Amino acid sequence: MSGVVMKDVIKKYGDVQVIHGIDLEIEDGEFCVFVGPSGCGKSTLLRMVAGLEETTQGTMSIGARDVTSMDPAERGVAMVFQTYALYPHMTVRDNMGFGLKMNGYPKAEIAEKVAEATRILKLEEYLDRKPAALSGGQRQRVSIGRAIVRGPEVFLFDEPLSNLDAELRVEMRVEIARLHKEIGATMIYVTHDQVEAMTLADKIVVLRKGNIEQVGAPLELYRNPDNKFVAGFIGSPAMNFLDGTSTGDAIALDDLDGHYRLPVGLPAEGTQVSMGIRPEHIEIDPAGKTHTVELTEALGGVSFVHLTSETGEKIIVEERGDVRSEEGAQVGMNFPLERAMLFDRKSGARIR
Ligand code: ADP
Ligand code: MG
């Protein structure tokens, strides 16, 4: 058993509090992703699990052990950083085995563990190379190998793919997913990239300003966000938001005619709301005249069509199929009401 449990965890730097009382349970063997915008506290929280940052208040447990005041080396964790932090003068083999060597492991055991990590990461051909003769992706594999040889209960990754180019990032993402399937250890992975979060996680923790906004499985967050922040953060391109006001039995949008009777508990008349609708749930109506096609991004299988209303409100629509909208055209848009989500504009809370 080596899940991770946080109870009312707080971090302060002097008078400045950056983590505001986090309660979280990560199951044994789970792949948990911390996601959120830059500066929201992802790295701080991860480093608190690692013991690289002191926990100001609250408790942190790994498995059955309270590790809150333990040294990093006692916690049974291994961390992989964005900067690979390899020793440039050592070969791949020595880089991976170095930590074990410093801890006095016998040579034969080190060789065995390095061989196993090498096999998992498909690094056989590179064992005698030095980091300078490796690509970015290979270097990051070596630094993951250095974590594997230590046989940790919990792997911690802090934006490990951010230094790689787009193609390699996709490749390494698949590698990391495979690694988790093969090793089955608990993993906590920090990223600001919601695509990485969606594709890797069993459980996503959305953080904002040192608080948890929502915890859930990727598709749960996508389909059923609790608030406007999560709705806007998960999904790419992001959900569209249209401002409007409740009439008590419908929503009147600032920018579109008609009354939208959303199948939710509508708030009191006069409440300012935001209606959310995802790009993939909107259809362009070539006969309509409410919007202008500002720009189309043709990605091949799909196009992202950027619409602007008369008042300048922007909407992105995902378009598939053989006929695509042309820039400059006047169009309308349709969407099924049951796909729209409603949020209180002031608090951002979901209205269900
Ligand atoms: P993220 O990894 O999500 O981008 P961080 O965890 O690095 O964010 O930072 C969270 C917040 O804590 C930021 O506002 C950052 O400025 C602050 N912070 C991080 N480290 C320190 C420090 N050593 N002293 C003071 N503030 C810090
Ligand atoms: Mg960070």
Short mmCIF file of C-alpha atoms and ligand atoms in Angstrom, two decimals:
data_model
loop_
_atom_site.label_atom_id
_atom_site.label_comp_id
_atom_site.label_asym_id
_atom_site.label_seq_id
_atom_site.Cartn_x
_atom_site.Cartn_y
_atom_site.Cartn_z
CA MET A 1 0.00 0.00 0.00
CA SER A 2 1.58 3.26 -1.04
CA GLY A 3 -1.10 5.73 -1.81
CA VAL A 4 -0.60 9.35 -0.79
CA VAL A 5 -2.90 11.15 1.62
CA MET A 6 -2.85 14.87 2.36
CA LYS A 7 -4.83 16.29 5.24
CA ASP A 8 -5.37 20.03 5.44
CA VAL A 9 -1.92 20.69 3.99
CA ILE A 10 -0.73 24.29 4.11
CA LYS A 11 2.43 25.94 2.81
CA LYS A 12 3.61 29.37 3.79
CA TYR A 13 6.74 31.20 2.69
CA GLY A 14 7.11 33.65 5.55
CA ASP A 15 3.79 35.48 5.69
CA VAL A 16 2.75 34.45 2.20
CA GLN A 17 0.51 31.41 2.06
CA VAL A 18 0.66 29.62 -1.28
CA ILE A 19 -1.11 26.31 -0.48
CA HIS A 20 -4.38 26.79 1.37
CA GLY A 21 -5.37 23.59 3.11
CA ILE A 22 -5.40 20.73 0.62
CA ASP A 23 -7.25 17.48 1.36
CA LEU A 24 -6.48 14.78 -1.16
CA GLU A 25 -6.32 11.00 -1.42
CA ILE A 26 -4.28 9.35 -4.14
CA GLU A 27 -4.85 5.61 -4.39
CA ASP A 28 -2.09 3.02 -4.47
CA GLY A 29 -1.01 2.56 -8.11
CA GLU A 30 -2.96 5.56 -9.32
CA PHE A 31 -1.66 8.00 -11.95
CA CYS A 32 -2.59 11.36 -10.49
CA VAL A 33 -2.00 14.61 -12.40
CA PHE A 34 -1.82 18.05 -10.81
CA VAL A 35 -2.83 20.55 -13.46
CA GLY A 36 -3.39 24.29 -13.38
CA PRO A 37 -1.98 27.58 -14.64
CA SER A 38 1.57 28.67 -13.92
CA GLY A 39 2.06 29.74 -10.30
CA CYS A 40 -0.97 27.86 -8.90
CA GLY A 41 1.18 25.75 -6.56
CA LYS A 42 1.63 22.46 -8.45
CA SER A 43 5.40 22.22 -7.97
CA THR A 44 5.18 23.37 -4.37
CA LEU A 45 2.65 20.65 -3.54
CA LEU A 46 4.70 17.99 -5.35
CA ARG A 47 7.88 19.09 -3.58
CA MET A 48 6.02 18.83 -0.28
CA VAL A 49 5.24 15.18 -1.09
CA ALA A 50 8.93 14.69 -1.91
CA GLY A 51 10.04 16.41 1.28
CA LEU A 52 11.97 19.05 -0.68
CA GLU A 53 9.66 21.69 0.81
CA GLU A 54 8.63 21.65 4.41
CA THR A 55 4.91 21.26 5.11
CA THR A 56 3.93 24.30 7.21
CA GLN A 57 0.77 22.69 8.59
CA GLY A 58 -1.26 19.53 8.09
CA THR A 59 -0.14 15.96 7.46
CA MET A 60 1.27 14.07 4.52
CA SER A 61 1.20 10.26 4.46
CA ILE A 62 2.66 7.74 2.05
CA GLY A 63 1.20 4.27 2.50
CA ALA A 64 0.60 3.86 6.21
CA ARG A 65 3.47 6.17 7.19
CA ASP A 66 3.14 9.77 8.28
CA VAL A 67 6.03 11.33 6.34
CA THR A 68 5.28 14.97 7.19
CA SER A 69 8.59 15.55 8.95
CA MET A 70 10.69 12.87 7.23
CA ASP A 71 13.75 13.58 5.07
CA PRO A 72 13.29 13.12 1.32
CA ALA A 73 15.52 10.01 1.34
CA GLU A 74 13.30 8.26 3.89
CA ARG A 75 10.05 8.78 2.02
CA GLY A 76 10.36 6.14 -0.70
CA VAL A 77 9.83 8.61 -3.52
CA ALA A 78 11.85 9.44 -6.62
CA MET A 79 11.46 12.64 -8.57
CA VAL A 80 11.94 13.44 -12.26
CA PHE A 81 12.48 17.09 -13.13
CA GLN A 82 11.93 19.20 -16.22
CA THR A 83 15.69 19.78 -16.48
CA TYR A 84 17.11 16.29 -16.65
CA ALA A 85 19.96 17.04 -14.22
CA LEU A 86 22.25 14.31 -15.58
CA TYR A 87 25.98 14.18 -14.86
CA PRO A 88 27.56 15.24 -18.18
CA HIS A 89 30.82 13.33 -17.68
CA MET A 90 29.13 10.00 -16.89
CA THR A 91 27.72 7.42 -19.30
CA VAL A 92 24.04 6.57 -19.35
CA ARG A 93 24.82 3.42 -17.37
CA ASP A 94 26.71 5.31 -14.67
CA ASN A 95 24.13 8.09 -14.51
CA MET A 96 21.42 5.54 -13.78
CA GLY A 97 23.45 3.60 -11.25
CA PHE A 98 25.09 6.51 -9.47
CA GLY A 99 22.51 6.98 -6.73
CA LEU A 100 22.62 3.31 -5.82
CA LYS A 101 26.43 3.33 -5.84
CA MET A 102 26.47 6.26 -3.41
CA ASN A 103 24.13 4.30 -1.17
CA GLY A 104 26.55 1.38 -1.10
CA TYR A 105 24.61 -1.15 -3.15
CA PRO A 106 26.70 -4.10 -4.38
CA LYS A 107 27.87 -3.86 -8.00
CA ALA A 108 25.93 -6.90 -9.19
CA GLU A 109 22.66 -5.56 -7.79
CA ILE A 110 23.23 -2.15 -9.40
CA ALA A 111 23.93 -3.82 -12.74
CA GLU A 112 20.73 -5.85 -12.45
CA LYS A 113 18.56 -2.83 -11.62
CA VAL A 114 20.12 -0.72 -14.37
CA ALA A 115 19.56 -3.55 -16.85
CA GLU A 116 15.89 -3.77 -15.87
CA ALA A 117 15.36 0.00 -16.20
CA THR A 118 17.24 -0.05 -19.51
CA ARG A 119 14.92 -2.74 -20.81
CA ILE A 120 11.76 -0.91 -19.69
CA LEU A 121 12.94 2.35 -21.27
CA LYS A 122 14.50 0.75 -24.38
CA LEU A 123 17.85 2.41 -23.74
CA GLU A 124 20.06 -0.63 -24.53
CA GLU A 125 21.91 1.00 -27.44
CA TYR A 126 22.78 4.10 -25.47
CA LEU A 127 24.27 2.67 -22.26
CA ASP A 128 27.83 3.71 -23.04
CA ARG A 129 26.99 7.18 -24.36
CA LYS A 130 27.29 10.40 -22.44
CA PRO A 131 24.32 12.80 -22.16
CA ALA A 132 25.75 15.22 -24.76
CA ALA A 133 25.36 12.47 -27.38
CA LEU A 134 21.66 11.93 -26.61
CA SER A 135 18.50 13.67 -27.83
CA GLY A 136 16.29 15.51 -25.32
CA GLY A 137 13.86 12.61 -25.22
CA GLN A 138 16.63 10.10 -24.57
CA ARG A 139 18.05 12.28 -21.78
CA GLN A 140 14.65 12.43 -20.15
CA ARG A 141 14.38 8.64 -20.43
CA VAL A 142 17.71 8.34 -18.61
CA SER A 143 16.49 10.58 -15.82
CA ILE A 144 13.33 8.46 -15.55
CA GLY A 145 15.63 5.39 -15.47
CA ARG A 146 17.49 6.93 -12.56
CA ALA A 147 14.16 7.08 -10.72
CA ILE A 148 13.19 3.50 -11.67
CA VAL A 149 16.39 1.92 -10.36
CA ARG A 150 15.61 3.25 -6.92
CA GLY A 151 12.39 1.23 -6.86
CA PRO A 152 10.35 4.00 -5.24
CA GLU A 153 6.84 3.56 -3.89
CA VAL A 154 5.84 6.85 -5.48
CA PHE A 155 7.17 8.48 -8.66
CA LEU A 156 6.98 12.27 -8.80
CA PHE A 157 7.22 14.09 -12.14
CA ASP A 158 7.47 17.88 -12.41
CA GLU A 159 6.67 18.95 -15.99
CA PRO A 160 9.07 16.32 -17.36
CA LEU A 161 8.19 16.94 -21.02
CA SER A 162 8.26 20.74 -21.11
CA ASN A 163 11.75 20.95 -22.59
CA LEU A 164 10.95 18.65 -25.52
CA ASP A 165 9.67 19.64 -28.94
CA ALA A 166 6.04 18.90 -29.78
CA GLU A 167 6.61 15.60 -31.55
CA LEU A 168 8.86 14.18 -28.86
CA ARG A 169 6.41 15.30 -26.21
CA VAL A 170 3.70 13.16 -27.73
CA GLU A 171 6.08 10.21 -28.00
CA MET A 172 7.28 10.54 -24.39
CA ARG A 173 3.71 10.94 -23.16
CA VAL A 174 2.92 7.52 -24.59
CA GLU A 175 6.15 6.15 -23.06
CA ILE A 176 5.18 7.42 -19.62
CA ALA A 177 1.70 5.93 -19.91
CA ARG A 178 3.28 2.60 -20.87
CA LEU A 179 5.75 2.88 -17.98
CA HIS A 180 2.90 3.31 -15.53
CA LYS A 181 1.08 0.27 -16.93
CA GLU A 182 4.24 -1.83 -16.66
CA ILE A 183 5.44 -0.71 -13.22
CA GLY A 184 2.06 -0.06 -11.64
CA ALA A 185 3.51 2.28 -8.99
CA THR A 186 1.73 5.35 -7.69
CA MET A 187 2.67 8.34 -9.83
CA ILE A 188 2.06 12.04 -9.33
CA TYR A 189 2.62 14.13 -12.42
CA VAL A 190 2.62 17.92 -12.58
CA THR A 191 1.82 19.75 -15.80
CA HIS A 192 0.20 22.97 -17.01
CA ASP A 193 -0.81 21.16 -20.21
CA GLN A 194 -4.38 19.95 -20.05
CA VAL A 195 -3.81 17.54 -22.95
CA GLU A 196 -1.09 15.74 -20.95
CA ALA A 197 -3.42 15.71 -17.97
CA MET A 198 -6.34 14.29 -19.96
CA THR A 199 -4.32 11.59 -21.69
CA LEU A 200 -2.20 10.37 -18.76
CA ALA A 201 -4.32 10.65 -15.65
CA ASP A 202 -6.52 8.22 -13.78
CA LYS A 203 -7.30 11.18 -11.57
CA ILE A 204 -6.86 14.88 -12.32
CA VAL A 205 -6.51 17.47 -9.58
CA VAL A 206 -7.22 20.95 -10.95
CA LEU A 207 -5.42 23.57 -8.89
CA ARG A 208 -5.86 27.32 -8.87
CA LYS A 209 -4.17 29.78 -6.54
CA GLY A 210 -3.21 27.08 -4.05
CA ASN A 211 -6.70 25.55 -3.83
CA ILE A 212 -8.27 22.48 -5.41
CA GLU A 213 -10.97 23.46 -7.88
CA GLN A 214 -12.05 19.89 -8.67
CA VAL A 215 -10.80 16.31 -8.54
CA GLY A 216 -11.98 13.62 -10.92
CA ALA A 217 -11.33 11.28 -13.81
CA PRO A 218 -10.47 13.08 -17.08
CA LEU A 219 -13.80 12.56 -18.82
CA GLU A 220 -15.69 13.32 -15.62
CA LEU A 221 -14.07 16.76 -15.49
CA TYR A 222 -14.70 17.28 -19.18
CA ARG A 223 -18.35 16.27 -19.04
CA ASN A 224 -19.27 17.52 -15.65
CA PRO A 225 -17.14 20.46 -14.46
CA ASP A 226 -18.14 22.00 -11.13
CA ASN A 227 -17.29 25.55 -12.12
CA LYS A 228 -16.40 27.87 -14.96
CA PHE A 229 -12.67 27.65 -14.24
CA VAL A 230 -12.53 23.86 -14.70
CA ALA A 231 -14.92 24.04 -17.66
CA GLY A 232 -12.63 26.55 -19.36
CA PHE A 233 -9.38 24.82 -18.43
CA ILE A 234 -10.21 21.24 -19.49
CA GLY A 235 -10.82 20.80 -23.21
CA SER A 236 -9.04 22.22 -26.23
CA PRO A 237 -9.96 24.56 -27.80
CA ALA A 238 -11.55 25.86 -24.62
CA MET A 239 -15.27 25.96 -23.93
CA ASN A 240 -17.04 29.07 -25.27
CA PHE A 241 -18.80 31.28 -22.74
CA LEU A 242 -21.75 33.49 -23.68
CA ASP A 243 -22.91 36.11 -21.22
CA GLY A 244 -26.60 36.36 -20.43
CA THR A 245 -29.25 36.93 -17.81
CA SER A 246 -31.84 34.64 -16.30
CA THR A 247 -35.47 35.54 -17.00
CA GLY A 248 -36.57 33.03 -14.38
CA ASP A 249 -37.73 30.40 -16.88
CA ALA A 250 -35.09 30.84 -19.58
CA ILE A 251 -31.75 32.47 -20.35
CA ALA A 252 -31.60 35.62 -22.47
CA LEU A 253 -28.16 35.98 -24.04
CA ASP A 254 -26.62 39.41 -24.50
CA ASP A 255 -25.60 38.57 -28.02
CA LEU A 256 -28.16 36.23 -29.53
CA ASP A 257 -31.92 36.56 -29.91
CA GLY A 258 -34.26 34.02 -28.42
CA HIS A 259 -34.83 32.53 -25.02
CA TYR A 260 -32.80 29.48 -24.12
CA ARG A 261 -34.70 27.08 -21.88
CA LEU A 262 -31.80 25.08 -20.51
CA PRO A 263 -32.74 21.83 -18.74
CA VAL A 264 -31.25 22.98 -15.42
CA GLY A 265 -32.59 24.63 -12.27
CA LEU A 266 -32.68 28.19 -13.61
CA PRO A 267 -31.66 30.90 -11.15
CA ALA A 268 -33.85 33.83 -10.08
CA GLU A 269 -34.79 36.44 -12.66
CA GLY A 270 -32.03 38.96 -13.20
CA THR A 271 -29.16 36.65 -12.18
CA GLN A 272 -26.18 37.23 -14.43
CA VAL A 273 -25.01 33.98 -15.96
CA SER A 274 -22.51 32.59 -18.39
CA MET A 275 -23.60 29.87 -20.77
CA GLY A 276 -20.85 27.43 -21.72
CA ILE A 277 -20.81 25.43 -24.92
CA ARG A 278 -17.91 23.41 -26.29
CA PRO A 279 -16.59 24.00 -29.83
CA GLU A 280 -17.44 20.39 -30.77
CA HIS A 281 -21.09 20.84 -29.77
CA ILE A 282 -21.83 23.82 -32.02
CA GLU A 283 -22.93 23.52 -35.61
CA ILE A 284 -22.52 26.29 -38.12
CA ASP A 285 -25.72 27.30 -39.88
CA PRO A 286 -24.82 28.62 -43.34
CA ALA A 287 -28.27 30.22 -43.60
CA GLY A 288 -27.84 32.26 -40.41
CA LYS A 289 -26.52 35.80 -40.23
CA THR A 290 -25.51 36.36 -36.60
CA HIS A 291 -21.74 35.89 -36.90
CA THR A 292 -18.82 36.56 -39.20
CA VAL A 293 -16.18 33.91 -39.88
CA GLU A 294 -13.00 35.73 -38.83
CA LEU A 295 -10.56 32.91 -39.29
CA THR A 296 -10.52 29.21 -40.00
CA GLU A 297 -7.71 26.97 -38.79
CA ALA A 298 -7.75 23.88 -40.98
CA LEU A 299 -5.94 21.08 -39.18
CA GLY A 300 -7.00 18.43 -41.69
CA GLY A 301 -9.57 16.16 -40.12
CA VAL A 302 -10.98 19.09 -38.25
CA SER A 303 -11.14 22.88 -38.65
CA PHE A 304 -11.44 25.42 -35.88
CA VAL A 305 -13.69 28.21 -37.07
CA HIS A 306 -13.41 31.51 -35.21
CA LEU A 307 -16.68 33.46 -35.26
CA THR A 308 -17.32 37.01 -34.10
CA SER A 309 -20.73 38.44 -33.31
CA GLU A 310 -21.76 42.01 -34.12
CA THR A 311 -20.76 43.12 -30.64
CA GLY A 312 -17.42 41.36 -30.91
CA GLU A 313 -18.10 38.26 -28.77
CA LYS A 314 -15.86 35.45 -29.98
CA ILE A 315 -16.88 31.82 -30.48
CA ILE A 316 -14.83 28.87 -31.68
CA VAL A 317 -16.58 26.06 -33.53
CA GLU A 318 -15.14 22.69 -34.46
CA GLU A 319 -16.03 21.71 -37.99
CA ARG A 320 -15.58 18.33 -39.66
CA GLY A 321 -16.55 16.86 -43.01
CA ASP A 322 -15.96 17.93 -46.58
CA VAL A 323 -17.59 21.35 -46.57
CA ARG A 324 -15.86 23.93 -44.36
CA SER A 325 -16.75 27.53 -43.63
CA GLU A 326 -14.97 30.25 -45.57
CA GLU A 327 -13.35 33.25 -43.97
CA GLY A 328 -15.51 36.36 -44.31
CA ALA A 329 -18.78 34.45 -44.58
CA GLN A 330 -21.87 35.44 -42.58
CA VAL A 331 -23.24 32.46 -40.67
CA GLY A 332 -25.35 31.44 -37.72
CA MET A 333 -24.76 28.80 -35.09
CA ASN A 334 -26.88 26.08 -33.49
CA PHE A 335 -26.29 23.87 -30.50
CA PRO A 336 -28.38 21.35 -28.60
CA LEU A 337 -29.59 22.97 -25.37
CA GLU A 338 -28.76 19.87 -23.34
CA ARG A 339 -25.08 20.34 -24.24
CA ALA A 340 -24.97 23.87 -22.83
CA MET A 341 -23.77 24.39 -19.26
CA LEU A 342 -24.75 27.24 -17.04
CA PHE A 343 -22.54 29.13 -14.61
CA ASP A 344 -23.17 31.93 -12.17
CA ARG A 345 -21.18 34.79 -13.65
CA LYS A 346 -20.15 36.23 -10.30
CA SER A 347 -19.03 33.10 -8.43
CA GLY A 348 -18.27 30.90 -11.44
CA ALA A 349 -20.21 28.05 -9.79
CA ARG A 350 -22.04 25.60 -12.02
CA ILE A 351 -25.81 25.87 -12.05
CA ARG A 352 -27.22 22.37 -12.50
P1 ADP B 1 3.51 26.12 -10.30
O1 ADP B 1 4.43 24.96 -10.20
O2 ADP B 1 2.06 25.74 -10.27
O3 ADP B 1 3.79 26.99 -11.49
P2 ADP B 1 4.74 26.94 -7.83
O4 ADP B 1 4.37 25.82 -6.93
O5 ADP B 1 6.13 26.96 -8.35
O6 ADP B 1 3.70 27.06 -9.02
O7 ADP B 1 4.49 28.32 -7.06
C1 ADP B 1 3.31 28.59 -6.36
C2 ADP B 1 3.39 29.95 -5.73
O8 ADP B 1 4.35 29.93 -4.69
C3 ADP B 1 3.81 31.04 -6.70
O9 ADP B 1 3.04 32.17 -6.43
C4 ADP B 1 5.26 31.26 -6.36
O10 ADP B 1 5.62 32.61 -6.60
C5 ADP B 1 5.30 30.96 -4.88
N1 ADP B 1 6.62 30.47 -4.44
C6 ADP B 1 7.23 29.34 -4.89
N2 ADP B 1 8.43 29.18 -4.28
C7 ADP B 1 8.57 30.21 -3.43
C8 ADP B 1 9.59 30.62 -2.48
N3 ADP B 1 10.70 29.89 -2.31
N4 ADP B 1 9.36 31.76 -1.79
C9 ADP B 1 8.23 32.47 -1.95
N5 ADP B 1 7.26 32.14 -2.79
C10 ADP B 1 7.40 31.03 -3.53
MG MG B 2 6.03 24.37 -11.45
#
